[in-house]
Structure formats: C-alpha cells, structure tokens
C-alpha cells in the first residue's frame, strides 16, 4: 500500500503559498484566508508548522480585518463570516489569539444572527447552516459562545434536519455531507448531539463509502477526498465511524496523492490543490494514520490546539 | 478545484496561465479602485460584470453590484422603466455567471436579492430552473431556489409533487426529487390537507412508486432512504408511549438496607440493596419526551408526597428531553409493606420531541417491602475482591428454560390502544414483506436483505406484546449474518444491528422461581453493541465481559446497576464511559483489558459532557479537586468522567493508558475509591 509522502506534501503546500502568479492562484485570490487555514493546519498535522514565518502571516491576517470586526478573504475584499472563522482558526494554530480584540470579532458575528436563530454570511443576508457552524465554532474558540442566542441557533439548525436524518443549507434543503458536517459540528459544540438520530444519520453517512473505498457527498455521486473530512468527522462525532471500512478509505486517500510533485487531489489522477491536500491529511488523521497529529472533528483544529484553549490554566 | 485531470506543467501552459493571470489581476485591481471609491458609473459596473463572467466566485464583485443597484434605485430621476432595466441587467449577469459555474453560491444569492427588490419575473424563474434542472437534476442550488420560488409564488404542494414525480419518471435515480417529495408529503401530512388526511391511503401509493425505483436497479441508492422514511411513517405511532418501567407492574420490591452479598440476602422478591435510603422509579418511553414532572406523573404511596418527587431526564448535558426518566422515592428506615401506584400522563404535558402529546394515560403499581438490617459499620467494608460470583448470576441463553428471568413481562407496559386502527399498518408491512421476499427470490441484493430485516423487526415490534413472541428473530439474525458477508465494507453496521436483535431475543416468558433476579450474564456473546434496555431495567449486576463493545450508549437507563464488568471489550477512550455518570448506584466497575489509550482519535469526545461542548457549568472549580501535579490539560477526560463517580472498586489494568502515573491521577480524582486493580487503597 502506498504511504503518505509527507515531505512532498510539505514542499507542495509551501510552494502554493509562494506562488501567487498562476491563473489558479489569482482566481482563488478572494479566498486566500481559507487557503491559509487549509495549508497551515495541514502543515501542523504533518508536524511542520514551525517552517512558517508567523509574524508575516499574522500581519497579513490583521490587514484583512475591517472596521466591523469581520475579516475578508484577502486584502481589499469585503468582510464575510467565512473568512472570519479561518482567520481565528489560524491565530489559534499559532497560539496568537491575544492579538485580537475579541469583543470586536464577537460583535461582528453576533450582528449576523437573525430573528429565527439563523446566521447570515455578511450584511447582504445570505442564510446557510454553514454560517451557523462558523459562528458557533468561532465564538467557541474565542470562549464567548454565550454572546449569541444559542437556543435559537440550535433550533434553526434542527429545522434543517431532513427525514433521512441529514441536514441541508436551509429548511427543506437536501442532505449533503458538507452541510451535515456543519450542522453536526454545531450541535456537538453546543452540547446538542442528542437531537441527532445517530443510527439513521449514521447509516446515511456510512453508505457514502463506494466500491473504491472513497466517500461521496450524497447518494449516487462520485467519491471525493474532501468527503473524507465532511463525512468522516460527522461519523466520528456521532460515534458511528466503525460502520465504514477505514482501511479502504485510507487506501483511497493515499491513491489520490501526487507522489512526484506533492499534493492530494479529489480523485486519483486529478489535479491537486491545497484544499484537497488539507482534507486528505485531516481525513488520515481521523483514521489514526501513524505520524500525524490528531485533529478535533468539531473544531477542525489539532487536538492539542483545542485542548490548549479549553484546559490550560 | 474538482474534476480536473492531473497534467505535468508544460512551459507554454505556464506562460499562458501567467498571461491570463496578469489580465485578471489588472481587472481586479481596477475593480477595487471603483469599489473602494464607491464609483458606480456605467463603465465601472460593466467592468464588474466582466470580472464576474471570468470568476463568478469573486464575492466582493457581487456585493459591489448590489451597492450599484441601490445607488441607481435611489437616484432622483429613476422611474419604473429604468428600474426594470437595471434589474434586468442584474439577472442577465447572474445567468452568465451561472453558465460559467451553476454551483456559484454568490450568483444564486444575487438573483434572490434582485428579485426581492420587487421586480417580479417569477414565471421566468421557473423556466430558468427547468433549464438548469434538465442540465443537472441533482443541482441542490437549483432545487433550493425552486423551493424558494414555489413558496413565493404560492405554488401548491400538489403541483410541486407532480413536478417531482415527472422528474422521477424521467430518471428514477434522482435522490433530490425523492427528497423533495418527502418534504412536500410531510408538510401535507402535518397540514392534514384534503386527500392527504390519511396516511393509510397515501402510503400504499408511495410504496408502489418507490418499488419501481428500487426494483429497477436495487444497487441505486436513490430510493433506499425514501423507502426507509415510508417504513417509519407506517410503523411509528405519533403519540409517544411508555414502553417499560422499573419496578414492573405487579412486582414486589424488597429493600434491604445494607450491602450484603451472601445468599441469605436473596429471596423470591427482587431485592434491592440500597445504601442511600431511596430507590429509583424508572420510566422508559419509546421515544424521547419532555414534560415529565410531578404534575404529569403522579406517584401515590403512603410514605412519600408526590409533590416532593423530582423527575430527571437521563440524557446528555442540558437536554430537557429523554427516553428514560427517573425519580427517587425516599424510603423510611422502619419496617414497611406498602403499595405504590404510578399514573403516567393523566394530565397533559408529556410531549415527544416531534411535538406529539402523550395521549394514552397508563398506570402501574407495585409493592414495596422494607427490611432494615442491623447496621454494623465494621461489616460494611469491602475486605476482599468482590467478584461476580457464579451463583449470583442469571445467564443469557436462548435454549435453556431456566435461564430466564421472572417478572420480565411485568416490565412491559401493555398499551391497549390502536388495536383496530393499526390494521392498515400490519397490512402495509405484510405487503412489503411479500414484495421484498419476491425481490430476493429474483436478485440476491443488499437492499433486499436489509429492508426485509427491517420489515420483519418492525412487524415483530408491532405485534409484541400482544403476540408475546418475536417470531422472526432467527430469520433477521440470519439476514444480518448474510449481509456481513455480502457487504463487508459495512460489516460493523450489520454486526451492531445483529447484536441488538440478539439482545431483544433474550427474554422471557418461561418464568422461573429460581433465586433472585438481579444479576445478568451477557458475556462471550460477540456483542458489538448494547440494546434492549427496556427489558433490562431490573439488572443490578451486569457481566458484559469478553464481548466486542466499543460503546455503551444507552446504558444510563439501567439505573439499578451497582456492579458492572466491561472486561475484555473494545472500549477505546474514557469518554465512552459517559453513560455511567448517570448510574448513581454504581460501586464496582471493571474496565480492564480494553483498548483505552491505544488511539489518539476519540469518537465519543462530543458525547461526553465537557467544556468542549459547552455542557458543563462554569462553576467548575478545578483547584479543589485537582492538585498542581495533575495537569488538567493531560487528564481532562479522566477528570470529567470520574469526578462524579462513587466507586468503591475499579479495575483498569490491561489498558495502554493505565500506567502508574495515570492510576495516581485517578486516586486523586476519586478519593473515595477503596480498591484499584485489586490493591487496597488507604
């Protein structure tokens, strides 16, 4: 069986950070903050976070913060809840949450909660359960979850629960592994997992594993390495991960590597990118692949980072 | 980012890419200038359209366009025609962007935003949707948008059902259409709209419909989950029911006021050794409910006031709903023989999490006998290793007549309702069973076997307790064994189901007057999961050793447990012990020879109450309990799990985690512990 080409992936991630001039890079310019989170968390899981210039990263992150307290995807762009979480997560990785004016960030996020408990992504009002997860995760990391109306947030998420046990973006929306991760994660972080029908959802999730061993995001779709995170972490949070064949999934992820040039792709022999590299490595961590740091399935940060936030004096 | 083939980078590709990149960057820079300076000239707005055509994911450009629209709408010289033109422009830009990437969140949201400005072209929207859904019938953005448009237009559920039906007839393999159908139907069931009033009329038609999907291609998952939902609708009664209780109806409870494990303590009654001067009343419902309190459940007995009873839900953390509820009845220390009557649901207030009211009041009664013993504190010490002695145990056995417990049937509440109304349910199930047997005779398929197993289980569950037997257990067990071979990827799923059926089979009927039914041996049964708790509420000493348990989910229901062995199982972390925190009587625990500490990923990390899930109060005072050399950061699991335990005896040897350092941490967390791994503590 193939092995994880740690060194190649390490070099690949660093090269992505430096390569700002390719078309792919410019087209993703607006989500560089997400990219930073994917790349840096992957590096931490691989044990290589110390190869990064922390001050440079932090200085760039702070340049992306707006008056409202929210963060944009890159310098010049508008603030959005998506990039606010990534910014906070990266600062947590470096144990530099103290550079933040926490109240300012919290105010931005609490301002995005709507009457029905849902969250908008930004001032323009798009509502999606992804944003519920982001708000809850972000404020949890900043240890001020009580600043939002948690009860209403939870009840909105539950209104997006479907008859197959899964969750969609909005009430009535079809179950999708990405949304399920967000909703299950949000419920986990708010001590509300008892609202999840674990057996029903567990079966839906475990049936994402197809013949090749990879996981898809919904019935009758193609497998994709990123679902090794969305589906897998959901299964772990509800304690049903033993319902899939973990070895076959490990093999699938390893088959998606570009062992020559580094990086991991969505499917074997497809083009690699930092997004799938992160999810592949994170998935392997959840599968107890040797040599990787353990990752927390709800916060999507290394376990030692999460423990540091909650349990150190 | 998805679905692009891996290609070795060629120099000419890189040059082309670099050139494209430069062009895009120039466009972007120019765009930022306009945006940051709030310039909304025609030229500026055109530029943003160009940018979005190349890169519909550039979210700031969508924001800019909204600002531009608002700018135009606020101009003094705007009129209905100019407004229409501005908004039409937006819709055109969105359509172009969607053509580039019809999964662009930004594009879809912008369209919704534009429509909210009052420019109604709703008919046009349906036409647009039709185009997109024909191109990709699984595009969930389109389906979400469709639901939004249908609601705005106030299209009837029936019309939308017809649309979903048409999509399905075009291609059965359309999970999104089946999902939409389930959403529409449940809304109608809830509304009790004409024609949809009776599930018994609608469900048979839906079964016919779904059969076409499943039987055409049994390996296509699109219909599986819809069928499971239909089954749930057929089987589940809306109103919650009380499934079982402890003490059981008509039973005798003997309370012995001192711990004593020799044979003389036993009697034909179920003796409860209580060291707290009280005993629990446990209510086990068939689904999670809220609203159980001393108004909705009344306990009449001579020695306790009903109003003083406090009913607690046995659920994780902050939840006010649970399947299992418990209250403790204080018992006087003097000699006593008394009858207790428990009435459940005579006044309204108990509600299921689905919102249905407990509407079938039930009652059960039992007798309490208190037999105080002379308390000699010198005898109340655990001088030797208390083992789960042979003669104290009832053994699980399916063949043996004597291995059965007495008064088991009394635990199960006979809910005498719905006997006639449920005929359509039985008929529907019987028909489904027939259909799937036929399918299996033609094609040996996984969904056939799994569905048949579920149908047979449901049939038995509905028949019991009237039929008093689980008729199909053997066949169900065989189906699950087949599935373990047929679909090895999901082996553990079928194993878990198998374990539960095995436990459900365990009972009953043949009553035995032997000894005292308080102990149960369920060891060496290859159990990967525990279940059937409603039948096991009476157990005080449980031997689950030498199984394959990696979780003890649900065990919190067994409120009488004082002694538990989980030796030689597959427990992988301390957090799996969370259910035990609710067992206030637990004194002896054996978790030796498990796998705690082997792996770094903890699958019950969020099922346990801890600060990580915001399910412990902040009044937690760590300094008191944990000394300076017990770093919480390294031992938080042990701390949060064990701090509320009241154990006398613990066995933990044979786990990776159980080194001397860890054992000393445990002793600090549990100062009342008397024995650890066979060693007496001082």
PDB file of C-alpha atoms in Angstrom, chain A residues 140 143 145 188-191 299 306 309-311, chain B residues 605-606 608-618 620 622 632 636 639-640 643:
ATOM      1  CA  UNK A 140     -16.310  28.865  20.940  1.00  0.00           C
ATOM      2  CA  UNK A 143     -14.561  31.440  24.582  1.00  0.00           C
ATOM      3  CA  UNK A 145     -20.303  31.482  22.821  1.00  0.00           C
ATOM      4  CA  UNK A 188     -21.623  18.947  19.025  1.00  0.00           C
ATOM      5  CA  UNK A 189     -20.144  22.263  20.102  1.00  0.00           C
ATOM      6  CA  UNK A 190     -23.387  23.295  21.801  1.00  0.00           C
ATOM      7  CA  UNK A 191     -23.887  20.003  23.648  1.00  0.00           C
ATOM      8  CA  UNK A 299     -13.294  22.422  15.708  1.00  0.00           C
ATOM      9  CA  UNK A 306      -8.230  22.831  21.144  1.00  0.00           C
ATOM     10  CA  UNK A 309      -7.816  26.748  24.511  1.00  0.00           C
ATOM     11  CA  UNK A 310     -10.057  24.939  26.992  1.00  0.00           C
ATOM     12  CA  UNK A 311      -7.871  23.213  29.521  1.00  0.00           C
TER      13      UNK A 311
ATOM     14  CA  UNK B 605     -15.321  13.220  22.614  1.00  0.00           C
ATOM     15  CA  UNK B 606     -18.512  15.153  21.938  1.00  0.00           C
ATOM     16  CA  UNK B 608     -19.312  13.357  26.902  1.00  0.00           C
ATOM     17  CA  UNK B 609     -20.110  16.416  28.987  1.00  0.00           C
ATOM     18  CA  UNK B 610     -17.161  18.742  28.937  1.00  0.00           C
ATOM     19  CA  UNK B 611     -16.262  22.377  28.308  1.00  0.00           C
ATOM     20  CA  UNK B 612     -15.548  21.463  24.669  1.00  0.00           C
ATOM     21  CA  UNK B 613     -19.254  21.061  24.034  1.00  0.00           C
ATOM     22  CA  UNK B 614     -20.289  23.754  26.489  1.00  0.00           C
ATOM     23  CA  UNK B 615     -22.109  21.156  28.542  1.00  0.00           C
ATOM     24  CA  UNK B 616     -20.605  21.709  31.966  1.00  0.00           C
ATOM     25  CA  UNK B 617     -21.204  24.700  34.122  1.00  0.00           C
ATOM     26  CA  UNK B 618     -18.511  27.264  34.617  1.00  0.00           C
ATOM     27  CA  UNK B 620     -16.349  24.083  37.926  1.00  0.00           C
ATOM     28  CA  UNK B 622     -10.631  22.774  39.412  1.00  0.00           C
ATOM     29  CA  UNK B 632      -5.995  19.105  33.606  1.00  0.00           C
ATOM     30  CA  UNK B 636      -9.386  16.188  31.372  1.00  0.00           C
ATOM     31  CA  UNK B 639     -11.477  14.293  35.426  1.00  0.00           C
ATOM     32  CA  UNK B 640     -14.820  14.938  33.768  1.00  0.00           C
ATOM     33  CA  UNK B 643     -15.291  13.113  39.283  1.00  0.00           C
TER      34      UNK B 643
END
